Amino acid sequence: VVMAPDVDASPALRQAAGLLLLFYGVVYGGGLLIQLTPLRHGSPMVSALLLGLVMLFAVRFIVRRDVAWRGSLGLGYQPVGAAVGWSLLGFVGTYVMNIAVSLGYLTSRGSLTAQAAERVHWMGVLADVPAAAILPLAAFVAVWEETVFRGFVLGRLRAALPAADTRGARLRRDALAVLLCALCFGAGHGYHGGLGLLQTTTAGIALGALAVWRRRIWPAIVAHFAIDAFGRVA
């Protein structure tokens, strides 16, 4: 069994909460990682790299004594073909869900011009990333975000939520864990604006469901990479 469903509930919840507090603190704490270094005028690429390295180090520190840490994070072996094949489902599913929720959001908000301006501003920020770095950065972000959220946080939430020993109870537990993890994931991307936050949360639901279903996060990593790369190149 992978993604830590057999970890003790109380420590699992504390671990997930602690990692999320670190994540939100770095993301919304005024960019301290940049302000305290000579790279204070660096690009969004520098910020993304530093954030990812901090979060990966934190996860590795927490699981340092776990001999089965790869399995608990959903990083166990999976054939490349299977990972890529299932990632296609995650990629298409995420886009279909996002089209639906985006149309609903834009319709309910009414002001298409304001929402478009919000997205244009964010895309302008991403334009500072050198073209040659887009794909490597997208790959790095996919690895660390999926390891942290679909591997660590989702696994700990599944372990922390109670479930009777029945298939139905486990499915309800997993669905709730996927939803909570997606909300946490979306909340860490509030700087994308309202629509971006909604789209990120929706992606978290799709990728979380894929990770639980396939019991590995490799398909989610590949799908995440494809989504980000397509969004930046297209």
PDB file of C-alpha atoms in Angstrom:
ATOM      1  CA  VAL A   1       0.000   0.000   0.000  1.00  0.00           C
ATOM      2  CA  VAL A   2       1.397   3.424  -0.896  1.00  0.00           C
ATOM      3  CA  MET A   3       0.888   7.076  -0.056  1.00  0.00           C
ATOM      4  CA  ALA A   4       1.015   6.491   3.709  1.00  0.00           C
ATOM      5  CA  PRO A   5      -2.512   5.236   4.534  1.00  0.00           C
ATOM      6  CA  ASP A   6      -1.037   3.008   7.258  1.00  0.00           C
ATOM      7  CA  VAL A   7       0.837   5.804   9.048  1.00  0.00           C
ATOM      8  CA  ASP A   8      -0.488   6.638  12.546  1.00  0.00           C
ATOM      9  CA  ALA A   9      -3.265   9.219  12.220  1.00  0.00           C
ATOM     10  CA  SER A  10      -2.125  11.844  14.736  1.00  0.00           C
ATOM     11  CA  PRO A  11       1.511  12.129  13.574  1.00  0.00           C
ATOM     12  CA  ALA A  12       0.335  12.097   9.958  1.00  0.00           C
ATOM     13  CA  LEU A  13      -1.948  15.075  10.542  1.00  0.00           C
ATOM     14  CA  ARG A  14       0.784  16.990  12.370  1.00  0.00           C
ATOM     15  CA  GLN A  15       3.241  16.300   9.574  1.00  0.00           C
ATOM     16  CA  ALA A  16       0.815  17.470   6.881  1.00  0.00           C
ATOM     17  CA  ALA A  17      -0.106  20.606   8.859  1.00  0.00           C
ATOM     18  CA  GLY A  18       3.533  21.440   9.545  1.00  0.00           C
ATOM     19  CA  LEU A  19       4.542  21.094   5.902  1.00  0.00           C
ATOM     20  CA  LEU A  20       1.591  23.199   4.751  1.00  0.00           C
ATOM     21  CA  LEU A  21       2.442  25.934   7.255  1.00  0.00           C
ATOM     22  CA  LEU A  22       5.971  26.004   5.896  1.00  0.00           C
ATOM     23  CA  PHE A  23       4.665  26.186   2.334  1.00  0.00           C
ATOM     24  CA  TYR A  24       2.231  29.031   3.028  1.00  0.00           C
ATOM     25  CA  GLY A  25       4.812  30.853   5.107  1.00  0.00           C
ATOM     26  CA  VAL A  26       7.315  30.830   2.262  1.00  0.00           C
ATOM     27  CA  VAL A  27       4.759  31.647  -0.442  1.00  0.00           C
ATOM     28  CA  TYR A  28       2.903  34.417   1.398  1.00  0.00           C
ATOM     29  CA  GLY A  29       5.558  35.552   3.882  1.00  0.00           C
ATOM     30  CA  GLY A  30       6.769  38.434   1.783  1.00  0.00           C
ATOM     31  CA  GLY A  31       9.237  36.474  -0.330  1.00  0.00           C
ATOM     32  CA  LEU A  32      11.774  36.232   2.481  1.00  0.00           C
ATOM     33  CA  LEU A  33      13.862  33.678   0.637  1.00  0.00           C
ATOM     34  CA  ILE A  34      14.491  36.238  -2.079  1.00  0.00           C
ATOM     35  CA  GLN A  35      14.696  39.362   0.078  1.00  0.00           C
ATOM     36  CA  LEU A  36      17.383  37.880   2.344  1.00  0.00           C
ATOM     37  CA  THR A  37      19.716  36.881  -0.490  1.00  0.00           C
ATOM     38  CA  PRO A  38      21.681  38.726  -3.185  1.00  0.00           C
ATOM     39  CA  LEU A  39      19.011  37.380  -5.573  1.00  0.00           C
ATOM     40  CA  ARG A  40      16.393  39.806  -4.252  1.00  0.00           C
ATOM     41  CA  HIS A  41      15.934  41.158  -7.768  1.00  0.00           C
ATOM     42  CA  GLY A  42      15.836  37.689  -9.298  1.00  0.00           C
ATOM     43  CA  SER A  43      13.231  36.328 -11.649  1.00  0.00           C
ATOM     44  CA  PRO A  44      10.184  34.180 -10.824  1.00  0.00           C
ATOM     45  CA  MET A  45      12.346  31.248 -11.911  1.00  0.00           C
ATOM     46  CA  VAL A  46      14.693  31.836  -8.958  1.00  0.00           C
ATOM     47  CA  SER A  47      11.739  32.028  -6.567  1.00  0.00           C
ATOM     48  CA  ALA A  48      10.278  28.789  -7.924  1.00  0.00           C
ATOM     49  CA  LEU A  49      13.601  26.981  -7.650  1.00  0.00           C
ATOM     50  CA  LEU A  50      14.201  28.103  -4.074  1.00  0.00           C
ATOM     51  CA  LEU A  51      10.677  27.265  -2.977  1.00  0.00           C
ATOM     52  CA  GLY A  52      10.854  23.819  -4.549  1.00  0.00           C
ATOM     53  CA  LEU A  53      14.213  23.026  -2.997  1.00  0.00           C
ATOM     54  CA  VAL A  54      13.021  24.098   0.456  1.00  0.00           C
ATOM     55  CA  MET A  55       9.887  21.957   0.213  1.00  0.00           C
ATOM     56  CA  LEU A  56      11.693  18.879  -1.104  1.00  0.00           C
ATOM     57  CA  PHE A  57      14.291  19.190   1.664  1.00  0.00           C
ATOM     58  CA  ALA A  58      11.504  19.483   4.253  1.00  0.00           C
ATOM     59  CA  VAL A  59       9.779  16.332   2.972  1.00  0.00           C
ATOM     60  CA  ARG A  60      13.033  14.398   2.912  1.00  0.00           C
ATOM     61  CA  PHE A  61      13.809  15.528   6.456  1.00  0.00           C
ATOM     62  CA  ILE A  62      10.422  14.366   7.750  1.00  0.00           C
ATOM     63  CA  VAL A  63      10.678  10.916   6.131  1.00  0.00           C
ATOM     64  CA  ARG A  64      14.402  10.465   6.800  1.00  0.00           C
ATOM     65  CA  ARG A  65      13.826   7.580   9.236  1.00  0.00           C
ATOM     66  CA  ASP A  66      11.199   5.850   7.115  1.00  0.00           C
ATOM     67  CA  VAL A  67      12.848   2.967   5.282  1.00  0.00           C
ATOM     68  CA  ALA A  68       9.821   2.750   2.991  1.00  0.00           C
ATOM     69  CA  TRP A  69       9.654   6.480   2.233  1.00  0.00           C
ATOM     70  CA  ARG A  70       9.473   6.003  -1.525  1.00  0.00           C
ATOM     71  CA  GLY A  71       6.359   3.903  -1.176  1.00  0.00           C
ATOM     72  CA  SER A  72       4.786   6.242   1.378  1.00  0.00           C
ATOM     73  CA  LEU A  73       5.177   9.113  -1.097  1.00  0.00           C
ATOM     74  CA  GLY A  74       3.843   7.128  -4.049  1.00  0.00           C
ATOM     75  CA  LEU A  75       7.284   7.070  -5.689  1.00  0.00           C
ATOM     76  CA  GLY A  76       7.554   3.313  -5.993  1.00  0.00           C
ATOM     77  CA  TYR A  77       8.562   1.728  -9.278  1.00  0.00           C
ATOM     78  CA  GLN A  78       6.201   2.081 -12.218  1.00  0.00           C
ATOM     79  CA  PRO A  79       6.976   1.285 -15.857  1.00  0.00           C
ATOM     80  CA  VAL A  80       7.588   4.414 -17.904  1.00  0.00           C
ATOM     81  CA  GLY A  81       4.948   3.426 -20.435  1.00  0.00           C
ATOM     82  CA  ALA A  82       2.293   3.044 -17.760  1.00  0.00           C
ATOM     83  CA  ALA A  83       3.186   6.367 -16.146  1.00  0.00           C
ATOM     84  CA  VAL A  84       3.055   8.215 -19.462  1.00  0.00           C
ATOM     85  CA  GLY A  85      -0.108   6.444 -20.578  1.00  0.00           C
ATOM     86  CA  TRP A  86      -2.058   7.218 -17.410  1.00  0.00           C
ATOM     87  CA  SER A  87      -0.706  10.770 -17.396  1.00  0.00           C
ATOM     88  CA  LEU A  88      -2.589  11.376 -20.640  1.00  0.00           C
ATOM     89  CA  LEU A  89      -5.818  10.725 -18.761  1.00  0.00           C
ATOM     90  CA  GLY A  90      -4.753  13.197 -16.075  1.00  0.00           C
ATOM     91  CA  PHE A  91      -3.838  15.813 -18.679  1.00  0.00           C
ATOM     92  CA  VAL A  92      -7.095  15.526 -20.626  1.00  0.00           C
ATOM     93  CA  GLY A  93      -9.223  15.184 -17.498  1.00  0.00           C
ATOM     94  CA  THR A  94      -7.699  18.285 -15.930  1.00  0.00           C
ATOM     95  CA  TYR A  95      -8.308  20.366 -19.038  1.00  0.00           C
ATOM     96  CA  VAL A  96     -11.903  19.179 -19.445  1.00  0.00           C
ATOM     97  CA  MET A  97     -12.688  19.920 -15.797  1.00  0.00           C
ATOM     98  CA  ASN A  98     -10.980  23.305 -15.980  1.00  0.00           C
ATOM     99  CA  ILE A  99     -12.878  24.331 -19.095  1.00  0.00           C
ATOM    100  CA  ALA A 100     -16.153  23.545 -17.335  1.00  0.00           C
ATOM    101  CA  VAL A 101     -15.338  25.340 -14.078  1.00  0.00           C
ATOM    102  CA  SER A 102     -13.767  28.293 -15.908  1.00  0.00           C
ATOM    103  CA  LEU A 103     -16.860  28.826 -18.028  1.00  0.00           C
ATOM    104  CA  GLY A 104     -19.026  28.647 -14.924  1.00  0.00           C
ATOM    105  CA  TYR A 105     -16.776  31.077 -13.046  1.00  0.00           C
ATOM    106  CA  LEU A 106     -16.586  33.596 -15.871  1.00  0.00           C
ATOM    107  CA  THR A 107     -20.327  33.417 -16.433  1.00  0.00           C
ATOM    108  CA  SER A 108     -21.079  33.988 -12.747  1.00  0.00           C
ATOM    109  CA  ARG A 109     -18.595  36.862 -12.450  1.00  0.00           C
ATOM    110  CA  GLY A 110     -19.883  38.615 -15.534  1.00  0.00           C
ATOM    111  CA  SER A 111     -16.802  40.798 -16.047  1.00  0.00           C
ATOM    112  CA  LEU A 112     -14.815  38.935 -18.670  1.00  0.00           C
ATOM    113  CA  THR A 113     -12.546  41.940 -19.225  1.00  0.00           C
ATOM    114  CA  ALA A 114     -11.431  42.062 -15.587  1.00  0.00           C
ATOM    115  CA  GLN A 115     -10.745  38.317 -15.522  1.00  0.00           C
ATOM    116  CA  ALA A 116      -8.802  38.501 -18.774  1.00  0.00           C
ATOM    117  CA  ALA A 117      -6.692  41.373 -17.395  1.00  0.00           C
ATOM    118  CA  GLU A 118      -5.968  39.303 -14.279  1.00  0.00           C
ATOM    119  CA  ARG A 119      -4.681  36.395 -16.349  1.00  0.00           C
ATOM    120  CA  VAL A 120      -2.684  38.674 -18.672  1.00  0.00           C
ATOM    121  CA  HIS A 121      -0.915  40.154 -15.646  1.00  0.00           C
ATOM    122  CA  TRP A 122       0.091  36.701 -14.403  1.00  0.00           C
ATOM    123  CA  MET A 123       1.250  35.596 -17.853  1.00  0.00           C
ATOM    124  CA  GLY A 124       3.359  38.768 -17.987  1.00  0.00           C
ATOM    125  CA  VAL A 125       5.117  37.674 -14.811  1.00  0.00           C
ATOM    126  CA  LEU A 126       5.860  34.269 -16.337  1.00  0.00           C
ATOM    127  CA  ALA A 127       7.243  35.986 -19.431  1.00  0.00           C
ATOM    128  CA  ASP A 128      10.340  36.819 -17.376  1.00  0.00           C
ATOM    129  CA  VAL A 129      11.313  33.143 -17.469  1.00  0.00           C
ATOM    130  CA  PRO A 130      13.864  32.541 -20.282  1.00  0.00           C
ATOM    131  CA  ALA A 131      12.491  30.421 -23.104  1.00  0.00           C
ATOM    132  CA  ALA A 132      15.230  27.821 -22.710  1.00  0.00           C
ATOM    133  CA  ALA A 133      14.282  27.358 -19.052  1.00  0.00           C
ATOM    134  CA  ILE A 134      10.533  26.838 -19.520  1.00  0.00           C
ATOM    135  CA  LEU A 135      10.565  23.064 -19.928  1.00  0.00           C
ATOM    136  CA  PRO A 136      13.213  22.331 -17.261  1.00  0.00           C
ATOM    137  CA  LEU A 137      11.397  24.614 -14.809  1.00  0.00           C
ATOM    138  CA  ALA A 138       8.047  22.997 -15.606  1.00  0.00           C
ATOM    139  CA  ALA A 139       9.590  19.569 -14.956  1.00  0.00           C
ATOM    140  CA  PHE A 140      11.074  20.674 -11.627  1.00  0.00           C
ATOM    141  CA  VAL A 141       7.826  22.281 -10.472  1.00  0.00           C
ATOM    142  CA  ALA A 142       5.880  19.162 -11.449  1.00  0.00           C
ATOM    143  CA  VAL A 143       8.229  16.941  -9.442  1.00  0.00           C
ATOM    144  CA  TRP A 144       8.262  18.985  -6.252  1.00  0.00           C
ATOM    145  CA  GLU A 145       4.583  20.009  -6.210  1.00  0.00           C
ATOM    146  CA  GLU A 146       3.384  16.464  -6.841  1.00  0.00           C
ATOM    147  CA  THR A 147       5.826  15.017  -4.302  1.00  0.00           C
ATOM    148  CA  VAL A 148       4.716  17.531  -1.669  1.00  0.00           C
ATOM    149  CA  PHE A 149       0.975  17.590  -2.324  1.00  0.00           C
ATOM    150  CA  ARG A 150      -0.104  14.345  -4.023  1.00  0.00           C
ATOM    151  CA  GLY A 151       2.677  12.315  -2.423  1.00  0.00           C
ATOM    152  CA  PHE A 152       3.131  13.687   1.090  1.00  0.00           C
ATOM    153  CA  VAL A 153       0.078  15.808   2.024  1.00  0.00           C
ATOM    154  CA  LEU A 154      -2.503  13.585   0.340  1.00  0.00           C
ATOM    155  CA  GLY A 155      -0.942  10.459   1.807  1.00  0.00           C
ATOM    156  CA  ARG A 156      -0.947  11.947   5.311  1.00  0.00           C
ATOM    157  CA  LEU A 157      -4.543  13.110   4.962  1.00  0.00           C
ATOM    158  CA  ARG A 158      -5.594   9.624   3.931  1.00  0.00           C
ATOM    159  CA  ALA A 159      -3.850   8.268   7.010  1.00  0.00           C
ATOM    160  CA  ALA A 160      -5.378  10.887   9.315  1.00  0.00           C
ATOM    161  CA  LEU A 161      -8.994  10.517   8.193  1.00  0.00           C
ATOM    162  CA  PRO A 162     -10.928   7.666   9.825  1.00  0.00           C
ATOM    163  CA  ALA A 163     -12.485   4.970   7.647  1.00  0.00           C
ATOM    164  CA  ALA A 164     -14.243   1.709   8.435  1.00  0.00           C
ATOM    165  CA  ASP A 165     -12.809  -1.437   6.871  1.00  0.00           C
ATOM    166  CA  THR A 166     -15.202  -1.411   3.921  1.00  0.00           C
ATOM    167  CA  ARG A 167     -14.672  -0.444   0.320  1.00  0.00           C
ATOM    168  CA  GLY A 168     -17.313   2.288   0.479  1.00  0.00           C
ATOM    169  CA  ALA A 169     -15.815   3.855   3.590  1.00  0.00           C
ATOM    170  CA  ARG A 170     -12.343   3.844   2.077  1.00  0.00           C
ATOM    171  CA  LEU A 171     -13.636   5.469  -1.103  1.00  0.00           C
ATOM    172  CA  ARG A 172     -15.347   8.219   0.902  1.00  0.00           C
ATOM    173  CA  ARG A 173     -12.172   8.712   2.938  1.00  0.00           C
ATOM    174  CA  ASP A 174     -10.053   8.978  -0.193  1.00  0.00           C
ATOM    175  CA  ALA A 175     -12.494  11.371  -1.882  1.00  0.00           C
ATOM    176  CA  LEU A 176     -12.462  13.670   1.138  1.00  0.00           C
ATOM    177  CA  ALA A 177      -8.662  13.505   1.331  1.00  0.00           C
ATOM    178  CA  VAL A 178      -8.356  14.369  -2.382  1.00  0.00           C
ATOM    179  CA  LEU A 179     -10.720  17.340  -1.953  1.00  0.00           C
ATOM    180  CA  LEU A 180      -8.943  18.673   1.148  1.00  0.00           C
ATOM    181  CA  CYS A 181      -5.539  18.292  -0.497  1.00  0.00           C
ATOM    182  CA  ALA A 182      -6.771  20.087  -3.622  1.00  0.00           C
ATOM    183  CA  LEU A 183      -8.123  22.965  -1.527  1.00  0.00           C
ATOM    184  CA  CYS A 184      -4.769  23.254   0.251  1.00  0.00           C
ATOM    185  CA  PHE A 185      -3.014  23.172  -3.118  1.00  0.00           C
ATOM    186  CA  GLY A 186      -5.274  25.859  -4.550  1.00  0.00           C
ATOM    187  CA  ALA A 187      -4.890  28.050  -1.455  1.00  0.00           C
ATOM    188  CA  GLY A 188      -1.158  28.154  -2.071  1.00  0.00           C
ATOM    189  CA  HIS A 189      -1.732  29.690  -5.510  1.00  0.00           C
ATOM    190  CA  GLY A 190      -3.897  32.662  -4.575  1.00  0.00           C
ATOM    191  CA  TYR A 191      -1.447  34.973  -6.332  1.00  0.00           C
ATOM    192  CA  HIS A 192      -2.827  33.584  -9.610  1.00  0.00           C
ATOM    193  CA  GLY A 193      -6.076  35.447  -8.974  1.00  0.00           C
ATOM    194  CA  GLY A 194      -9.573  34.061  -8.459  1.00  0.00           C
ATOM    195  CA  LEU A 195      -9.799  32.143 -11.713  1.00  0.00           C
ATOM    196  CA  GLY A 196      -6.270  30.800 -11.403  1.00  0.00           C
ATOM    197  CA  LEU A 197      -6.961  29.641  -7.851  1.00  0.00           C
ATOM    198  CA  LEU A 198     -10.092  27.807  -9.011  1.00  0.00           C
ATOM    199  CA  GLN A 199      -8.231  26.187 -11.895  1.00  0.00           C
ATOM    200  CA  THR A 200      -5.387  25.101  -9.620  1.00  0.00           C
ATOM    201  CA  THR A 201      -7.823  23.555  -7.151  1.00  0.00           C
ATOM    202  CA  THR A 202      -9.556  21.711  -9.977  1.00  0.00           C
ATOM    203  CA  ALA A 203      -6.210  20.400 -11.218  1.00  0.00           C
ATOM    204  CA  GLY A 204      -5.482  19.246  -7.673  1.00  0.00           C
ATOM    205  CA  ILE A 205      -8.696  17.219  -7.621  1.00  0.00           C
ATOM    206  CA  ALA A 206      -7.968  15.557 -10.968  1.00  0.00           C
ATOM    207  CA  LEU A 207      -4.338  14.774 -10.178  1.00  0.00           C
ATOM    208  CA  GLY A 208      -5.131  13.653  -6.640  1.00  0.00           C
ATOM    209  CA  ALA A 209      -7.776  11.235  -7.862  1.00  0.00           C
ATOM    210  CA  LEU A 210      -5.324   9.887 -10.432  1.00  0.00           C
ATOM    211  CA  ALA A 211      -2.615   9.386  -7.791  1.00  0.00           C
ATOM    212  CA  VAL A 212      -4.939   7.509  -5.429  1.00  0.00           C
ATOM    213  CA  TRP A 213      -6.376   5.383  -8.219  1.00  0.00           C
ATOM    214  CA  ARG A 214      -3.007   4.377  -9.691  1.00  0.00           C
ATOM    215  CA  ARG A 215      -1.282   4.234  -6.259  1.00  0.00           C
ATOM    216  CA  ARG A 216       1.707   6.103  -7.665  1.00  0.00           C
ATOM    217  CA  ILE A 217       2.343   9.794  -8.307  1.00  0.00           C
ATOM    218  CA  TRP A 218       4.398   9.315 -11.472  1.00  0.00           C
ATOM    219  CA  PRO A 219       1.374   9.748 -13.796  1.00  0.00           C
ATOM    220  CA  ALA A 220       0.411  12.901 -11.878  1.00  0.00           C
ATOM    221  CA  ILE A 221       3.965  14.245 -12.229  1.00  0.00           C
ATOM    222  CA  VAL A 222       4.006  13.681 -15.995  1.00  0.00           C
ATOM    223  CA  ALA A 223       0.492  15.129 -16.391  1.00  0.00           C
ATOM    224  CA  HIS A 224       1.435  18.162 -14.264  1.00  0.00           C
ATOM    225  CA  PHE A 225       4.504  18.733 -16.433  1.00  0.00           C
ATOM    226  CA  ALA A 226       2.441  18.477 -19.611  1.00  0.00           C
ATOM    227  CA  ILE A 227      -0.187  20.910 -18.283  1.00  0.00           C
ATOM    228  CA  ASP A 228       2.375  23.537 -17.259  1.00  0.00           C
ATOM    229  CA  ALA A 229       4.505  23.144 -20.383  1.00  0.00           C
ATOM    230  CA  PHE A 230       1.479  23.340 -22.682  1.00  0.00           C
ATOM    231  CA  GLY A 231       0.150  26.388 -20.844  1.00  0.00           C
ATOM    232  CA  ARG A 232       3.440  28.249 -21.210  1.00  0.00           C
ATOM    233  CA  VAL A 233       4.338  27.223 -24.746  1.00  0.00           C
ATOM    234  CA  ALA A 234       0.865  27.294 -26.338  1.00  0.00           C
TER     235      ALA A 234
END
